[in-house]
Tab-separated table of C-alpha atoms and ligand atoms in Angstrom:
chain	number	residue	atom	x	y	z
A	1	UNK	CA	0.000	0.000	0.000
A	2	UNK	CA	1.409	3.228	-0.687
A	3	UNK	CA	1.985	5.394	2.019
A	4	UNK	CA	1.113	9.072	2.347
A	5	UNK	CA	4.520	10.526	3.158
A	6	UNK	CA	5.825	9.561	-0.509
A	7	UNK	CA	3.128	11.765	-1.807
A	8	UNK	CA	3.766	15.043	0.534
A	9	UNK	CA	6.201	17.687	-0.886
A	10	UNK	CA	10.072	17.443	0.534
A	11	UNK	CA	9.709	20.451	2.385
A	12	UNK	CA	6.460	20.268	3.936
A	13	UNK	CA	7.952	16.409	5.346
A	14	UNK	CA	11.000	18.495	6.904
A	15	UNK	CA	8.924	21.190	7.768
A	16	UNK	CA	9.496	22.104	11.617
A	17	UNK	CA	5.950	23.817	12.487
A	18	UNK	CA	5.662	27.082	14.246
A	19	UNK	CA	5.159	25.996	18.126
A	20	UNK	CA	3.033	28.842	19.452
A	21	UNK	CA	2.345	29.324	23.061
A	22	UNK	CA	-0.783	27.701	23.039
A	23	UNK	CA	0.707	24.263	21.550
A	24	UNK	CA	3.830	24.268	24.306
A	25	UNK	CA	1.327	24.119	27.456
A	26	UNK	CA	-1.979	23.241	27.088
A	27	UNK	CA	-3.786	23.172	30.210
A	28	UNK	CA	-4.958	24.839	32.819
A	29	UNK	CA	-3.349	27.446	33.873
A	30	UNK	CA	-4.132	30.266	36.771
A	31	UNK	CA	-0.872	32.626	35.386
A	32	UNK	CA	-0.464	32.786	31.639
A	33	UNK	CA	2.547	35.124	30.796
A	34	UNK	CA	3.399	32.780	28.344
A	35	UNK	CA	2.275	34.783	24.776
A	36	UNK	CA	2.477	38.537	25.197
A	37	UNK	CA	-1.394	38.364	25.619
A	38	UNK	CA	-2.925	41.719	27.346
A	39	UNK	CA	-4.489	40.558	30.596
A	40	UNK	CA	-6.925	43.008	30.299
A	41	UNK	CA	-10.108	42.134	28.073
A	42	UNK	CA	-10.737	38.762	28.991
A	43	UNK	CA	-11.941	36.675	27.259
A	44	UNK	CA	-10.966	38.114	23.723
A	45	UNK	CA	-7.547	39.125	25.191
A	46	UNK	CA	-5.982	35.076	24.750
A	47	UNK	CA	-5.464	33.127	21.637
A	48	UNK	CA	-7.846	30.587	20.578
A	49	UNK	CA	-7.195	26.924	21.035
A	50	UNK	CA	-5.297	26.256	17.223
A	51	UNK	CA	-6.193	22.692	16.670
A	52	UNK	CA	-10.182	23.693	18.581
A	53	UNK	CA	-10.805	20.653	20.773
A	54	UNK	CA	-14.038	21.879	21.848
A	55	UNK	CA	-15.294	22.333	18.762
A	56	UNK	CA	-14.139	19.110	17.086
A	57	UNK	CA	-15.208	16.795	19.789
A	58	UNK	CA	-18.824	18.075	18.959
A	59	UNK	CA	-18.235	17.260	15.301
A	60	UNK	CA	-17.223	14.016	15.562
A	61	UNK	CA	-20.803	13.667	17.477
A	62	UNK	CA	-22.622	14.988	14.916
A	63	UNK	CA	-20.413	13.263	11.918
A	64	UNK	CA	-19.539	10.110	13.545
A	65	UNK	CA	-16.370	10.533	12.765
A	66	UNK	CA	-12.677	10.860	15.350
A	67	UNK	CA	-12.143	14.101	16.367
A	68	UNK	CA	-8.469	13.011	15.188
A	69	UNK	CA	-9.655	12.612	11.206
A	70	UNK	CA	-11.656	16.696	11.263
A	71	UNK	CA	-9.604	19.574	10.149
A	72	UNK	CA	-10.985	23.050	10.391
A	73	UNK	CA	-10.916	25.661	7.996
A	74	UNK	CA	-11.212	29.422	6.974
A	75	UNK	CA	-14.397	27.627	5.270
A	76	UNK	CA	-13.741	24.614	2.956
A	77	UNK	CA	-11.644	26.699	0.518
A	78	UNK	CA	-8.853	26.948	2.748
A	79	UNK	CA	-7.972	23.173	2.810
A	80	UNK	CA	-8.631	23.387	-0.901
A	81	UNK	CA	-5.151	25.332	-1.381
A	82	UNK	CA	-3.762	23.265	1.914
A	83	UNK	CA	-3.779	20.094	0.103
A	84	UNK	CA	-2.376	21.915	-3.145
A	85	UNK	CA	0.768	23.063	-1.167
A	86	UNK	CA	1.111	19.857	0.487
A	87	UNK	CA	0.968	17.823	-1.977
A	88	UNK	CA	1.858	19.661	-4.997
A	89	UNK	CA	5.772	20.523	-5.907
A	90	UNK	CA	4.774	23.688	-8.210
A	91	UNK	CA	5.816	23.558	-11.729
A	92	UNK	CA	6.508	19.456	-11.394
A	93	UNK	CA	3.086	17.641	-10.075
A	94	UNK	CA	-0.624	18.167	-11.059
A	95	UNK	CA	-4.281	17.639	-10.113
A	96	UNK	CA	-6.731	16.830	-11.943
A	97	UNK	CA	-10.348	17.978	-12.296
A	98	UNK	CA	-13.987	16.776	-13.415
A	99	UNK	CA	-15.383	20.106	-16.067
A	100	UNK	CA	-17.199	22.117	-15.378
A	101	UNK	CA	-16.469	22.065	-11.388
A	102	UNK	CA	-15.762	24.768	-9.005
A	103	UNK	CA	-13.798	27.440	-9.801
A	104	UNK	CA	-12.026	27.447	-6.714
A	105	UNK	CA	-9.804	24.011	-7.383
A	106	UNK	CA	-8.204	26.258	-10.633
A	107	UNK	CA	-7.455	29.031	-8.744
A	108	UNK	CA	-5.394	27.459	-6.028
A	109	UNK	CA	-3.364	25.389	-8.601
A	110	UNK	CA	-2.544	28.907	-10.406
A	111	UNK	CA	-1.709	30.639	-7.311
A	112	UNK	CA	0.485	27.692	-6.276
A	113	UNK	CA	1.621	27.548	-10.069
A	114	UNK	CA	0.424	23.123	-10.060
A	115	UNK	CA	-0.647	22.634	-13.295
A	116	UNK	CA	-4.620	22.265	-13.655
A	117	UNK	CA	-6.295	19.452	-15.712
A	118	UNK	CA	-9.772	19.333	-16.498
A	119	UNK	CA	-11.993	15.806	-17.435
A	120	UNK	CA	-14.572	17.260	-19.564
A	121	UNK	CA	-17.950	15.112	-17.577
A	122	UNK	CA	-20.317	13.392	-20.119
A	123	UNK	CA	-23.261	15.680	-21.812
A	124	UNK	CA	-25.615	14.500	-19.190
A	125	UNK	CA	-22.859	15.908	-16.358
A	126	UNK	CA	-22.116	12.137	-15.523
A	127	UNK	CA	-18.505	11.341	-15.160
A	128	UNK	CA	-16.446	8.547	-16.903
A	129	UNK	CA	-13.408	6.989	-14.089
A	130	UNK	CA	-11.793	5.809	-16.937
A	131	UNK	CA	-11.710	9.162	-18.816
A	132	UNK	CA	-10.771	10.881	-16.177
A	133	UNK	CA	-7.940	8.722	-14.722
A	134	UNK	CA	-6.153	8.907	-18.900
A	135	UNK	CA	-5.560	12.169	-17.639
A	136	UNK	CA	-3.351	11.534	-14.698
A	137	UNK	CA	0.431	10.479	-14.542
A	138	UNK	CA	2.935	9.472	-12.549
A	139	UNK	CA	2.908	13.562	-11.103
A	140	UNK	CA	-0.777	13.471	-10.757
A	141	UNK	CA	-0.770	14.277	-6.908
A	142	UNK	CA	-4.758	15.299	-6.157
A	143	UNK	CA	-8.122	14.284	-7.724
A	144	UNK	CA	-10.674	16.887	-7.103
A	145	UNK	CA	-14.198	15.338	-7.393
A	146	UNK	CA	-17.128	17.754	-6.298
A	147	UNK	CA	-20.421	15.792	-5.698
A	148	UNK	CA	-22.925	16.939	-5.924
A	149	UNK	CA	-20.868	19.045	-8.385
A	150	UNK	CA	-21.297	22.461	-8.539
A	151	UNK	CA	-22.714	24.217	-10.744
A	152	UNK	CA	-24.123	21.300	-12.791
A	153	UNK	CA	-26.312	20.076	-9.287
A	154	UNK	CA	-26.157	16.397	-9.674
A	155	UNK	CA	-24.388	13.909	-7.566
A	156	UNK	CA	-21.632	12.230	-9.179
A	157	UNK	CA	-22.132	7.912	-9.827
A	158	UNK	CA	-20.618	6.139	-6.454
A	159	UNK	CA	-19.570	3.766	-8.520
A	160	UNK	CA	-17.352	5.596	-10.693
A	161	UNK	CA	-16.349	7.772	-7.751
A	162	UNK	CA	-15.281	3.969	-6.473
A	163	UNK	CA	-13.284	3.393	-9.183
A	164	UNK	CA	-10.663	6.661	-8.836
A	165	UNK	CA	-10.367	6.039	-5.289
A	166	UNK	CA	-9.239	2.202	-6.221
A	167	UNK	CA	-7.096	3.314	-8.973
A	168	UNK	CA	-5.707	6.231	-8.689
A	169	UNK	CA	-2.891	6.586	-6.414
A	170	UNK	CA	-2.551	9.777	-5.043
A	171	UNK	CA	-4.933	11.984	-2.919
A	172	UNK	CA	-8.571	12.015	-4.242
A	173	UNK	CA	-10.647	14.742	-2.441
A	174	UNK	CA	-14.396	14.600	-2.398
A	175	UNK	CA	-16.079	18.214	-2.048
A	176	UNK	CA	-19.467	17.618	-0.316
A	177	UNK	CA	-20.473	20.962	0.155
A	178	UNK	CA	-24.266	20.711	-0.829
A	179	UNK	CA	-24.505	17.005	0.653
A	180	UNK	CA	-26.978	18.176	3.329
A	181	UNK	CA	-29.627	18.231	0.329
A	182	UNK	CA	-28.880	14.916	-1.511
A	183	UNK	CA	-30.775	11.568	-0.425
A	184	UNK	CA	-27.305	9.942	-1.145
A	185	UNK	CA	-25.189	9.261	2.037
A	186	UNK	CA	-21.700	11.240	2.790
A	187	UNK	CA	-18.497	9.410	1.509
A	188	UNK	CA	-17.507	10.330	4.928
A	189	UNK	CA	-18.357	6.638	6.110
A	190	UNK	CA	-15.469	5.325	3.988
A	191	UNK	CA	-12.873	7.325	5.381
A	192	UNK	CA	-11.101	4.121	6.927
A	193	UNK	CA	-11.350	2.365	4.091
A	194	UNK	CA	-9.479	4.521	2.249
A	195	UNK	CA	-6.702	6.006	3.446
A	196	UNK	CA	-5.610	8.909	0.676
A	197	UNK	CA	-9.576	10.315	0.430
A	198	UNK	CA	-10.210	13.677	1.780
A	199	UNK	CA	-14.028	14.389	2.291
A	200	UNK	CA	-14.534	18.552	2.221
A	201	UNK	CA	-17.934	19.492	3.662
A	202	UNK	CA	-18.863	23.582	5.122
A	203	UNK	CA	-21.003	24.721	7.256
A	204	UNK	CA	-21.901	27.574	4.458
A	205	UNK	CA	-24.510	25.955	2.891
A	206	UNK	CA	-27.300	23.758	4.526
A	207	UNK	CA	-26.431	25.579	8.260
A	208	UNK	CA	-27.058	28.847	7.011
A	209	UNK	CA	-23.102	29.963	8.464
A	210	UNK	CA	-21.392	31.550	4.805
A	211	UNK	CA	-20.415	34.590	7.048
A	212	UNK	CA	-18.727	32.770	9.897
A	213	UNK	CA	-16.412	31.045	7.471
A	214	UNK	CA	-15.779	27.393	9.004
A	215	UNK	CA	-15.218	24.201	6.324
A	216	UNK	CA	-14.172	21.210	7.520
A	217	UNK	CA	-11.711	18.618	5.903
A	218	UNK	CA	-12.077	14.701	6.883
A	219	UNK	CA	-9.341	12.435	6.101
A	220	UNK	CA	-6.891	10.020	8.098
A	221	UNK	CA	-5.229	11.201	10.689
A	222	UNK	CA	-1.934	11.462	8.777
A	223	UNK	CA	-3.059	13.829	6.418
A	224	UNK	CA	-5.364	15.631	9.182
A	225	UNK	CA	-1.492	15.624	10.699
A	226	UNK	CA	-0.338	17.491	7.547
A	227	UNK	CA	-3.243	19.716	7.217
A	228	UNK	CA	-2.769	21.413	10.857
A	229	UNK	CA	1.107	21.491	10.654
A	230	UNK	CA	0.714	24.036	7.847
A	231	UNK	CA	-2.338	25.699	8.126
A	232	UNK	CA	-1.788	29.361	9.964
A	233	UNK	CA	-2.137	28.556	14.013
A	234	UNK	CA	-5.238	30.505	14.784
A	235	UNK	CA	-6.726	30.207	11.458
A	236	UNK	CA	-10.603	29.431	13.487
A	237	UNK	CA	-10.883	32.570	15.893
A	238	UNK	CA	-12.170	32.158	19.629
A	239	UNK	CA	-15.899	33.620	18.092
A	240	UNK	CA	-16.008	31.031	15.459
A	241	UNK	CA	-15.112	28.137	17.979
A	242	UNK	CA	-18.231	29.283	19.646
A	243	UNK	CA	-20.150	30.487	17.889
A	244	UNK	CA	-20.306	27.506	15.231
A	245	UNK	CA	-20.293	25.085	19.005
A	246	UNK	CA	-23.765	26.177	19.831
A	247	UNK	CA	-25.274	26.303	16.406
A	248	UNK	CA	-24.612	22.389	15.868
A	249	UNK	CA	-27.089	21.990	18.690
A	250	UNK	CA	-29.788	23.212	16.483
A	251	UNK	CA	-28.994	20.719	13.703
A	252	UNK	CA	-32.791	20.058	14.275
A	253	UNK	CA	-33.328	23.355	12.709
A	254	UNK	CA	-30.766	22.965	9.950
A	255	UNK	CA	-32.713	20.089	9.234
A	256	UNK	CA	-35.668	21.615	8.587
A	257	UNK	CA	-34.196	24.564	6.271
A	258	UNK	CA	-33.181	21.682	4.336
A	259	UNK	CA	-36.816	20.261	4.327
A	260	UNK	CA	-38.233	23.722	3.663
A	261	UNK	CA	-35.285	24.298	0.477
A	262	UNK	CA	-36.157	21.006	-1.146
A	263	UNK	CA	-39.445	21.728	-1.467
A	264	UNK	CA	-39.152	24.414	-2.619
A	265	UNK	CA	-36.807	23.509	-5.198
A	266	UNK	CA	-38.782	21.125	-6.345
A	267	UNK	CA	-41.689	24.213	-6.851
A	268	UNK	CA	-39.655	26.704	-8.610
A	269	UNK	CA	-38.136	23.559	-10.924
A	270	UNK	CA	-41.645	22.836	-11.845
A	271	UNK	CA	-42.925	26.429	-12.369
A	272	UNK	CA	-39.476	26.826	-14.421
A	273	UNK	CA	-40.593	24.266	-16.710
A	274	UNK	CA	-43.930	26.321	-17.773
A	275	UNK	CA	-41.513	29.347	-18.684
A	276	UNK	CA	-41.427	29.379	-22.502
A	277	UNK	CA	-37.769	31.317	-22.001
A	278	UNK	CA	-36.646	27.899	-19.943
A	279	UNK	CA	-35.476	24.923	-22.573
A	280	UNK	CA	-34.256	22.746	-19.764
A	281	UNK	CA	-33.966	22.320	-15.934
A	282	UNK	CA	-31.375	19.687	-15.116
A	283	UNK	CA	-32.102	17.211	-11.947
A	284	UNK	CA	-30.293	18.848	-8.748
A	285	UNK	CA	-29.279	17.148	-5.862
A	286	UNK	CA	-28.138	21.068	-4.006
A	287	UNK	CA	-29.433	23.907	-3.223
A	288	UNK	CA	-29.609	25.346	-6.915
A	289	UNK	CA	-30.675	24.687	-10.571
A	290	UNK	CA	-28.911	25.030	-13.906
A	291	UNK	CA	-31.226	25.935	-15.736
A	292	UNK	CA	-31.124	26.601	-19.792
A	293	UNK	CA	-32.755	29.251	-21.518
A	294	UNK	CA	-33.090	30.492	-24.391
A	295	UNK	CA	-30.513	33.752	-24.490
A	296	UNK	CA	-28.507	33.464	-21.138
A	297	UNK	CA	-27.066	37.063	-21.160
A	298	UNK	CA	-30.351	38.599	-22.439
A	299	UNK	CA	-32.000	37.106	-19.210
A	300	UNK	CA	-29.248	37.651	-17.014
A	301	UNK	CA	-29.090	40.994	-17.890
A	302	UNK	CA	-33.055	41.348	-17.631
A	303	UNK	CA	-33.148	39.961	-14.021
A	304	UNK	CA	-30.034	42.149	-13.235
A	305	UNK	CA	-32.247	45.319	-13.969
A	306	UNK	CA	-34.776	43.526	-11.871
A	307	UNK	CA	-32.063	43.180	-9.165
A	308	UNK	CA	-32.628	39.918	-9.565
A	309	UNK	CA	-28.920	38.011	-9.462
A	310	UNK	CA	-28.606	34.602	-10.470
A	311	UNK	CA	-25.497	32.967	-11.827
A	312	UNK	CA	-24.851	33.165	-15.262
A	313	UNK	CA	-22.693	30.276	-16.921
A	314	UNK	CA	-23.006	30.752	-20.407
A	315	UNK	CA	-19.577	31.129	-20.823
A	316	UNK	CA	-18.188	27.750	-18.995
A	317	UNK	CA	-18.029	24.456	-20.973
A	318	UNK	CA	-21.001	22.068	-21.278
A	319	UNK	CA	-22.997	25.001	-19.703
A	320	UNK	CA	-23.933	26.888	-22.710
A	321	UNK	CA	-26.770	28.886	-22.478
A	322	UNK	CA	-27.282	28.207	-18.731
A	323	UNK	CA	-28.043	30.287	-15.389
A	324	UNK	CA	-27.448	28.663	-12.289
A	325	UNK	CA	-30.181	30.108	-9.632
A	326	UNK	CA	-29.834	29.520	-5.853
A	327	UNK	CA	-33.228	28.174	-4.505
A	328	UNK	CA	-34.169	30.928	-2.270
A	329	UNK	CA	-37.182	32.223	0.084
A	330	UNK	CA	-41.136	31.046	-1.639
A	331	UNK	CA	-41.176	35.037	-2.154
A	332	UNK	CA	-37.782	35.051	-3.700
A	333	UNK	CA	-38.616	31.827	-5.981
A	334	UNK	CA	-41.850	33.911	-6.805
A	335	UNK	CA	-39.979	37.126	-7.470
A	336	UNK	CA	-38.070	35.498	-9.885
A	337	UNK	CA	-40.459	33.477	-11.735
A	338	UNK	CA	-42.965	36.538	-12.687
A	339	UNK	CA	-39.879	38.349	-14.014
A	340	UNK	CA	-38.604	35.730	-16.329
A	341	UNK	CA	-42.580	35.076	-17.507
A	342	UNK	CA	-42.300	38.580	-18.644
A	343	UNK	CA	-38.838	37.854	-21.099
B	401	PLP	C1	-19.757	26.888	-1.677
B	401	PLP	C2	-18.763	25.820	-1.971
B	401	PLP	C3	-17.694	25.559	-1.122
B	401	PLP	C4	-17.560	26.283	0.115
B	401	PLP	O1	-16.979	27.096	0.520
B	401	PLP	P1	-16.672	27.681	1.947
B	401	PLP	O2	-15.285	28.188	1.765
B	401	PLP	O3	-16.754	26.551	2.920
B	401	PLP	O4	-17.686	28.729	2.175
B	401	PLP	C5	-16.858	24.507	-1.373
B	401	PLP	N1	-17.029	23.748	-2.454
B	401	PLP	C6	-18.034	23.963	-3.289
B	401	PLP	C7	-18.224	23.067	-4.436
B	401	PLP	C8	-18.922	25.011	-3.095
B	401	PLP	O5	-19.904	25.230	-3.970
C-alpha cells in the first residue's frame, strides 16, 4: 500500500511547524505570561485553542467521525489550497479535475503555479473513471471530485467515484459541500477504508453559516497531521469556535431549512418548466438549478435590472446557455419566476 509521506512535498515532510504558546502548554493554567497576551479584556484578550478541541469533539458527534480525522478551515476553501501546497511541488506535479467544477480548485493550482487538468464530464454531467484517470500520470498528486458538483447540481455515480479512489494513487478529495440536500449518504463513512480520500464538507450551505467562514476537511489522521502542521495557528478565531459550538445543537433546525429548500426547489423547478424562455432544468441534488434558456445574457441581464442576481454560466463548458439560480425564500422563488414570464 502506498503510504502518504511519498506523496507530501520534501519540504512540507522536513517542515518544523511554528510551536506557538498555546501548543507548548496546554492546560490549565491560573498565570499565563506565556504569549504577550494583554491581561486586560478577557476573554478576547488570549489566543484561541489552534487545533479547537471543543469544537471538534462536537463534530465528531454529529459526523460520527474521530475528532483526530476533522480539520478546520477558513471555510472549505482553505484546505482546498492546503492540500495543493502539500501535496503539490509547483511547476513538477498536477491535479486533476472533473469540467465544469468549481472554480475554486483552478485558482489554487494557479496561485500555487500546479498545473490544472480538467476531465470534460459526459453531456448529461455524468462522469467517466476511466476518462478521467487517462488524464493523470505518474505527477498526478490530487483528484478533485465535487459531488454533488457544482454548478451542474447532480451527484456524481458512487460507482465511478469507487473506481478513482481504487485506482488512482494519489490523494482524491471529495467536495461535499451541498450534501446536506442529496438523499445519497456522505463518503464520509469510507474514510477508513481509504486512506488517501479527503471528504470537504462547510457549514456555508445547509447551516445557514457563509459569514462565519468554518469548512471542515475529513481524512486520516496522517493527512489531518499534515493539514494542521501548515495551516496558519489561529486560522478558526475564539468567536467562530463558539459560535459555530452552539449552532450544531440546532442541527434540528438545519434540518428543517433543508426540508423547507427542497421543497421548494422542487416548486420553482416545476414552475421553471412552464416558462417558454426555460429549454431545460437539469435534476439537482443542491441547493440550486442550472437551468437553460433560451438567451442566457439577455435574461441575465433582464433579471439584473430587476435586481434579480442569479449565476450566469453561459460562458463555462457544457454550460452553454445556462443560469445557475440559488433556490431561495417562496417570495424570492416567486420574485423570480414573474420576471422571467415577462422575457
Ligand atoms: C460553496 C462551496 C464551497 C464552500 O466554501 P466555503 O469556503 O466553505 O464557504 C466549497 N465547495 C463547493 C463546491 C462550493 O460550492
Amino acid at each position: 500500500m502506498i503510504d502518504i509521506s511519498s506523496l507530501v512535498r520534501r519540504n512540507i515532510l522536513e517542515l518544523k511547524p511554528y510551536s506557538c504558546a498555546r501548543n507548548e502548554f496546554q492546560g490549565e493554567a491560573s498565570v499565563s505570561l506565556d504569549a504577550n497576551e494583554n491581561p486586560l479584556n478577557t476573554p478576547y484578550n488570549r489566543y484561541p485553542d489552534p487545533l479547537q478541541t471543543a469544537l471538534k469533539k462536537k463534530i465528531a458527534v454529529l459526523k460520527n467521525v474521530r475528532p483526530a480525522q476533522i480539520m478546520l478551515g477558513v471555510g472549505s476553501d482553505e484546505p482546498i489550497d492546503l492540500i495543493i501546497r502539500i501535496f503539490c511541488e509547483p511547476i513538477v506535479d498536477n491535479i486533476v479535475a472533473i469540467s465544469p467544477t468549481y472554480g475554486m480548485y483552478e485558482v489554487c493550482a494557479d496561485i500555487n503555479n500546479v498545473e490544472y487538468r480538467e476531465s470534460l464530464l459526459n453531456r448529461d454531467y455524468t462522469f467517466d473513471a476511466g476518462r478521467l484517470l487517462e488524464e493523470t500520470d505518474g505527477h498526478t498528486k490530487v483528484i478533485f471530485l465535487c459531488s454533488p458538483n457544482n454548478p451542474t447540481g447532480n451527484i456524481l455515480d458512487g460507482d465511478e467515484i469507487r473506481k478513482v479512489l481504487n485506482g488512482f494513487q494519489g490523494i482524491t478529495v471529495i467536495d461535499e459541500a451541498y450534501v446536506d440536500f442529496s438523499t445519497h449518504p456522505s463518503w464520509l463513512r469510507e474514510l477508513d477504508n481509504y486512506p488517501r480520500l479527503i471528504v470537504l464538507q462547510t457549514f456555508s450551505k445547509a447551516w445557514g453559516l457563509a459569514s462565519v467562514r468554518c469548512g471542515m476537511a475529513f481524512a486520516s489522521e496522517e493527512i489531518t497531521g499534515y493539514l494542521n502542521r501548515v495551516k496558519y495557528p489561529y486560522n478558526i478565531n475564539m468567536l467562530t469556535q463558539g459560535f459555530v459550538s452552539e449552532q450544531i445543537e440546532f442541527e434540528g433546525r438545519k434540518n428543517e431549512w433543508v426540508r423547507i429548500l427542497l421543497a421548494q426547489r422542487e416548486v420553482l423547478a416545476e414552475k421553471l418548466r412552464q416558462i417558454p424562455v426555460v429549454e431545460n432544468v437539469f435534476p439537482s441534488d443542491a441547493n440550486f438549478l442550472l437551468v437553460r434558456v433560451t438567451d442566457a445574457n439577455g435574461s441575465y441581464n433582464k433579471l439584473v435590472k430587476k435586481g434579480i442576481i442569479v449565476r450566469n454560466r453561459n460562458n463555462i463548458l457544457l454550460c452553454l446557455g445556462c443560469l445557475r439560480i440559488t433556490v431561495g425564500t417562496e417570495q424570492e422563488n416567486e420574485l423570480l419566476i414573474n420576471e422571467l414570464k415577462q422575457l
